[in-house]
Amino acid sequence: MKQEAPSKATAGVRRATAVAHPNVALVKYWGKGCAATNTPATPSLSITLDTLKTTTTVVEVRGTDHIVVNGRQVADAKIEGFLRLLRENFDIPPLAVDTSNNFPTASGLASSASGMAALVTAINGAMRLDLTLEEQSRWARRGSASAARSMAGGFAILDARNGWAAEQLLAPDDWAINVVVAVTSRERKTVGSTEGMELSRQTSPFYEAWLDSTVRDCDAALTAIAHRDFAALGSVAEASCLRMHAVMLTTDPPLVYWNAGTMEGIRRIRALRETGVGVFFTIDAGPQIKAVCLSGDTGKVRAALDDLPGVRDIHVTGLGSGATCVPS
Ligand code: DP6
């Protein structure tokens, strides 16, 4: 049911609009070291997507919070819980939060990462909290750990070195890389990441080995990035992705996020690579395929995925910057 928006902002009412982009982990995060502070158990490393985005406006209102996601008023437990957490630490009045994505929500395209990053950025701007980017990344992490990486943009790492705030390793223009996102389902996923990774921690016999491998994968990815070694980065990213899905599949009850289109997409990408195209795949907690490629190979990658029977939409994107406030 579509609801009326709260009354229009008047002069002096605090408001701000922020834009943040989703990110795709090349070394995955799947498991928490501390649930209370939402601190990951392992480092993770990601690239930020440019053309996919979340736009969030927050406006100070009277009464109670009013949350609108993609044009519909919702009771969003994640956003509500996050606002409660911020209010324990900052003086924040009731807010109208209006957030929308230009891509499918909660279907494995990291909408919670861009969503939390945009929310923290908009609240920081509207309430003039004067938080540094690093502090905003730490707060975004409390909302959703992957969101910490969307604050930083470009190639980003989230690890203990920086007190679990993400740092940018490379700016978006430092390496000419594109991502072809093949959407193989627009459905919302049935088991969200937070719940899924906790189930994996409790039940997957592979979980401890996964944690160990992630630390090694992160070091290998850092070396590959420092040398701009695309093949080495692809090899570690695919291994991290497949190991995470092995943990998911061996969770009880099993977390099977792939569909037939996902599997066919993997097959196509591997076949394309055999012909000399610079491309590798990664997949998150959903069935969408993200084909990461050298920008000169984008046309070939898009063509290879475009006519797959299971592919519903294709998004082609470069690398994006961190979250920022925009004119409201
Ligand atoms: C598969 O960051 O959504 O996308 O911290 O519980 O909100 P919470 O989880 P979230 O998990 C992301 C999982 C992933 C891998 C990744 O982005 O590293």
PDB file of C-alpha atoms in Angstrom, residues 137-263:
ATOM      1  CA  SER A 137      32.445   3.479   7.987  1.00  0.00           C
ATOM      2  CA  ARG A 138      32.596   2.040  11.503  1.00  0.00           C
ATOM      3  CA  TRP A 139      28.972   3.037  12.149  1.00  0.00           C
ATOM      4  CA  ALA A 140      27.868   1.683   8.769  1.00  0.00           C
ATOM      5  CA  ARG A 141      29.559  -1.599   9.735  1.00  0.00           C
ATOM      6  CA  ARG A 142      27.366  -1.772  12.844  1.00  0.00           C
ATOM      7  CA  GLY A 143      24.331  -1.669  10.520  1.00  0.00           C
ATOM      8  CA  SER A 144      25.725  -4.156   7.984  1.00  0.00           C
ATOM      9  CA  ALA A 145      29.396  -5.079   7.847  1.00  0.00           C
ATOM     10  CA  SER A 146      29.604  -4.948   4.060  1.00  0.00           C
ATOM     11  CA  ALA A 147      28.283  -1.355   4.250  1.00  0.00           C
ATOM     12  CA  ALA A 148      31.574  -0.257   5.807  1.00  0.00           C
ATOM     13  CA  ARG A 149      33.220  -1.001   2.430  1.00  0.00           C
ATOM     14  CA  SER A 150      30.624   1.043   0.490  1.00  0.00           C
ATOM     15  CA  MET A 151      31.613   4.073   2.588  1.00  0.00           C
ATOM     16  CA  ALA A 152      35.183   3.852   1.270  1.00  0.00           C
ATOM     17  CA  GLY A 153      34.508   3.150  -2.427  1.00  0.00           C
ATOM     18  CA  GLY A 154      36.910   1.924  -5.136  1.00  0.00           C
ATOM     19  CA  PHE A 155      38.826  -1.163  -4.032  1.00  0.00           C
ATOM     20  CA  ALA A 156      38.194  -1.342  -0.286  1.00  0.00           C
ATOM     21  CA  ILE A 157      39.457  -3.515   2.533  1.00  0.00           C
ATOM     22  CA  LEU A 158      37.719  -4.088   5.846  1.00  0.00           C
ATOM     23  CA  ASP A 159      39.974  -5.570   8.494  1.00  0.00           C
ATOM     24  CA  ALA A 160      41.241  -5.207  12.053  1.00  0.00           C
ATOM     25  CA  ARG A 161      44.189  -2.974  11.095  1.00  0.00           C
ATOM     26  CA  ASN A 162      42.005   0.094  10.912  1.00  0.00           C
ATOM     27  CA  GLY A 163      39.750  -0.807  13.844  1.00  0.00           C
ATOM     28  CA  TRP A 164      37.222  -2.415  11.481  1.00  0.00           C
ATOM     29  CA  ALA A 165      36.606   0.708   9.446  1.00  0.00           C
ATOM     30  CA  ALA A 166      37.091   0.157   5.709  1.00  0.00           C
ATOM     31  CA  GLU A 167      39.972   1.778   3.839  1.00  0.00           C
ATOM     32  CA  GLN A 168      40.214   2.552   0.141  1.00  0.00           C
ATOM     33  CA  LEU A 169      43.070   0.621  -1.490  1.00  0.00           C
ATOM     34  CA  LEU A 170      42.627   1.962  -5.031  1.00  0.00           C
ATOM     35  CA  ALA A 171      40.471   4.801  -6.325  1.00  0.00           C
ATOM     36  CA  PRO A 172      37.850   3.883  -8.962  1.00  0.00           C
ATOM     37  CA  ASP A 173      40.030   5.152 -11.836  1.00  0.00           C
ATOM     38  CA  ASP A 174      43.236   3.439 -10.713  1.00  0.00           C
ATOM     39  CA  TRP A 175      42.491   0.200 -12.556  1.00  0.00           C
ATOM     40  CA  ALA A 176      40.277   0.006 -15.675  1.00  0.00           C
ATOM     41  CA  ILE A 177      37.880  -2.698 -14.546  1.00  0.00           C
ATOM     42  CA  ASN A 178      34.186  -3.152 -15.263  1.00  0.00           C
ATOM     43  CA  VAL A 179      31.570  -5.450 -13.784  1.00  0.00           C
ATOM     44  CA  VAL A 180      28.806  -7.081 -15.825  1.00  0.00           C
ATOM     45  CA  VAL A 181      26.000  -8.015 -13.447  1.00  0.00           C
ATOM     46  CA  ALA A 182      23.693 -10.715 -14.791  1.00  0.00           C
ATOM     47  CA  VAL A 183      20.456 -10.758 -12.807  1.00  0.00           C
ATOM     48  CA  THR A 184      19.092 -14.310 -12.880  1.00  0.00           C
ATOM     49  CA  SER A 185      16.231 -13.670 -10.425  1.00  0.00           C
ATOM     50  CA  ARG A 186      14.480 -10.543  -9.124  1.00  0.00           C
ATOM     51  CA  GLU A 187      13.026 -12.394  -6.108  1.00  0.00           C
ATOM     52  CA  ARG A 188      14.025 -11.443  -2.550  1.00  0.00           C
ATOM     53  CA  LYS A 189      16.268 -14.086  -0.996  1.00  0.00           C
ATOM     54  CA  THR A 190      14.647 -16.355   1.570  1.00  0.00           C
ATOM     55  CA  VAL A 191      17.506 -16.414   4.099  1.00  0.00           C
ATOM     56  CA  GLY A 192      19.290 -13.109   4.667  1.00  0.00           C
ATOM     57  CA  SER A 193      23.045 -12.843   5.152  1.00  0.00           C
ATOM     58  CA  THR A 194      22.979 -12.114   8.896  1.00  0.00           C
ATOM     59  CA  GLU A 195      20.879 -15.181   9.661  1.00  0.00           C
ATOM     60  CA  GLY A 196      22.654 -17.336   7.080  1.00  0.00           C
ATOM     61  CA  MET A 197      26.181 -16.690   8.318  1.00  0.00           C
ATOM     62  CA  GLU A 198      25.168 -17.400  11.913  1.00  0.00           C
ATOM     63  CA  LEU A 199      23.650 -20.722  10.826  1.00  0.00           C
ATOM     64  CA  SER A 200      26.883 -21.490   8.965  1.00  0.00           C
ATOM     65  CA  ARG A 201      28.967 -20.713  12.059  1.00  0.00           C
ATOM     66  CA  GLN A 202      26.838 -23.070  14.118  1.00  0.00           C
ATOM     67  CA  THR A 203      26.525 -25.950  11.696  1.00  0.00           C
ATOM     68  CA  SER A 204      28.934 -26.022   8.745  1.00  0.00           C
ATOM     69  CA  PRO A 205      31.803 -28.473   9.229  1.00  0.00           C
ATOM     70  CA  PHE A 206      33.816 -26.266   6.848  1.00  0.00           C
ATOM     71  CA  TYR A 207      33.414 -23.067   8.859  1.00  0.00           C
ATOM     72  CA  GLU A 208      36.771 -23.016  10.703  1.00  0.00           C
ATOM     73  CA  ALA A 209      38.710 -23.898   7.539  1.00  0.00           C
ATOM     74  CA  TRP A 210      36.821 -21.100   5.768  1.00  0.00           C
ATOM     75  CA  LEU A 211      37.969 -18.544   8.345  1.00  0.00           C
ATOM     76  CA  ASP A 212      41.606 -19.637   7.913  1.00  0.00           C
ATOM     77  CA  SER A 213      41.453 -19.554   4.127  1.00  0.00           C
ATOM     78  CA  THR A 214      39.958 -16.064   4.100  1.00  0.00           C
ATOM     79  CA  VAL A 215      42.978 -14.564   5.852  1.00  0.00           C
ATOM     80  CA  ARG A 216      45.293 -16.145   3.251  1.00  0.00           C
ATOM     81  CA  ASP A 217      43.010 -15.063   0.398  1.00  0.00           C
ATOM     82  CA  CYS A 218      43.069 -11.482   1.594  1.00  0.00           C
ATOM     83  CA  ASP A 219      46.883 -11.406   1.568  1.00  0.00           C
ATOM     84  CA  ALA A 220      46.943 -12.923  -1.929  1.00  0.00           C
ATOM     85  CA  ALA A 221      44.387 -10.385  -3.178  1.00  0.00           C
ATOM     86  CA  LEU A 222      46.392  -7.480  -1.727  1.00  0.00           C
ATOM     87  CA  THR A 223      49.498  -8.686  -3.584  1.00  0.00           C
ATOM     88  CA  ALA A 224      47.538  -9.128  -6.824  1.00  0.00           C
ATOM     89  CA  ILE A 225      46.092  -5.617  -6.535  1.00  0.00           C
ATOM     90  CA  ALA A 226      49.488  -4.068  -5.771  1.00  0.00           C
ATOM     91  CA  HIS A 227      50.857  -5.667  -8.974  1.00  0.00           C
ATOM     92  CA  ARG A 228      47.677  -5.057 -10.993  1.00  0.00           C
ATOM     93  CA  ASP A 229      47.746  -8.816 -11.662  1.00  0.00           C
ATOM     94  CA  PHE A 230      44.212  -9.436 -12.947  1.00  0.00           C
ATOM     95  CA  ALA A 231      44.619 -13.195 -13.424  1.00  0.00           C
ATOM     96  CA  ALA A 232      45.901 -13.663  -9.855  1.00  0.00           C
ATOM     97  CA  LEU A 233      43.076 -11.516  -8.479  1.00  0.00           C
ATOM     98  CA  GLY A 234      40.527 -13.548 -10.438  1.00  0.00           C
ATOM     99  CA  SER A 235      41.914 -16.805  -9.189  1.00  0.00           C
ATOM    100  CA  VAL A 236      41.734 -15.778  -5.513  1.00  0.00           C
ATOM    101  CA  ALA A 237      38.292 -14.144  -5.941  1.00  0.00           C
ATOM    102  CA  GLU A 238      36.743 -17.232  -7.551  1.00  0.00           C
ATOM    103  CA  ALA A 239      38.284 -19.455  -4.866  1.00  0.00           C
ATOM    104  CA  SER A 240      36.917 -17.232  -2.081  1.00  0.00           C
ATOM    105  CA  CYS A 241      33.471 -17.182  -3.690  1.00  0.00           C
ATOM    106  CA  LEU A 242      33.321 -20.955  -4.176  1.00  0.00           C
ATOM    107  CA  ARG A 243      34.612 -21.645  -0.670  1.00  0.00           C
ATOM    108  CA  MET A 244      31.943 -19.346   0.804  1.00  0.00           C
ATOM    109  CA  HIS A 245      29.265 -21.171  -1.192  1.00  0.00           C
ATOM    110  CA  ALA A 246      30.715 -24.505  -0.021  1.00  0.00           C
ATOM    111  CA  VAL A 247      30.180 -23.295   3.556  1.00  0.00           C
ATOM    112  CA  MET A 248      26.653 -22.194   2.653  1.00  0.00           C
ATOM    113  CA  LEU A 249      25.827 -25.551   1.022  1.00  0.00           C
ATOM    114  CA  THR A 250      27.126 -27.458   4.056  1.00  0.00           C
ATOM    115  CA  THR A 251      25.074 -25.357   6.479  1.00  0.00           C
ATOM    116  CA  ASP A 252      22.153 -27.088   8.154  1.00  0.00           C
ATOM    117  CA  PRO A 253      19.568 -26.429   6.740  1.00  0.00           C
ATOM    118  CA  PRO A 254      21.535 -25.897   3.505  1.00  0.00           C
ATOM    119  CA  LEU A 255      21.752 -22.435   1.990  1.00  0.00           C
ATOM    120  CA  VAL A 256      21.429 -22.896  -1.761  1.00  0.00           C
ATOM    121  CA  TYR A 257      21.477 -19.430  -3.301  1.00  0.00           C
ATOM    122  CA  TRP A 258      22.218 -20.432  -6.923  1.00  0.00           C
ATOM    123  CA  ASN A 259      19.773 -21.204  -9.692  1.00  0.00           C
ATOM    124  CA  ALA A 260      20.286 -22.758 -13.131  1.00  0.00           C
ATOM    125  CA  GLY A 261      21.198 -19.350 -14.602  1.00  0.00           C
ATOM    126  CA  THR A 262      23.955 -18.909 -12.020  1.00  0.00           C
ATOM    127  CA  MET A 263      25.529 -22.230 -12.933  1.00  0.00           C
TER     128      MET A 263
END
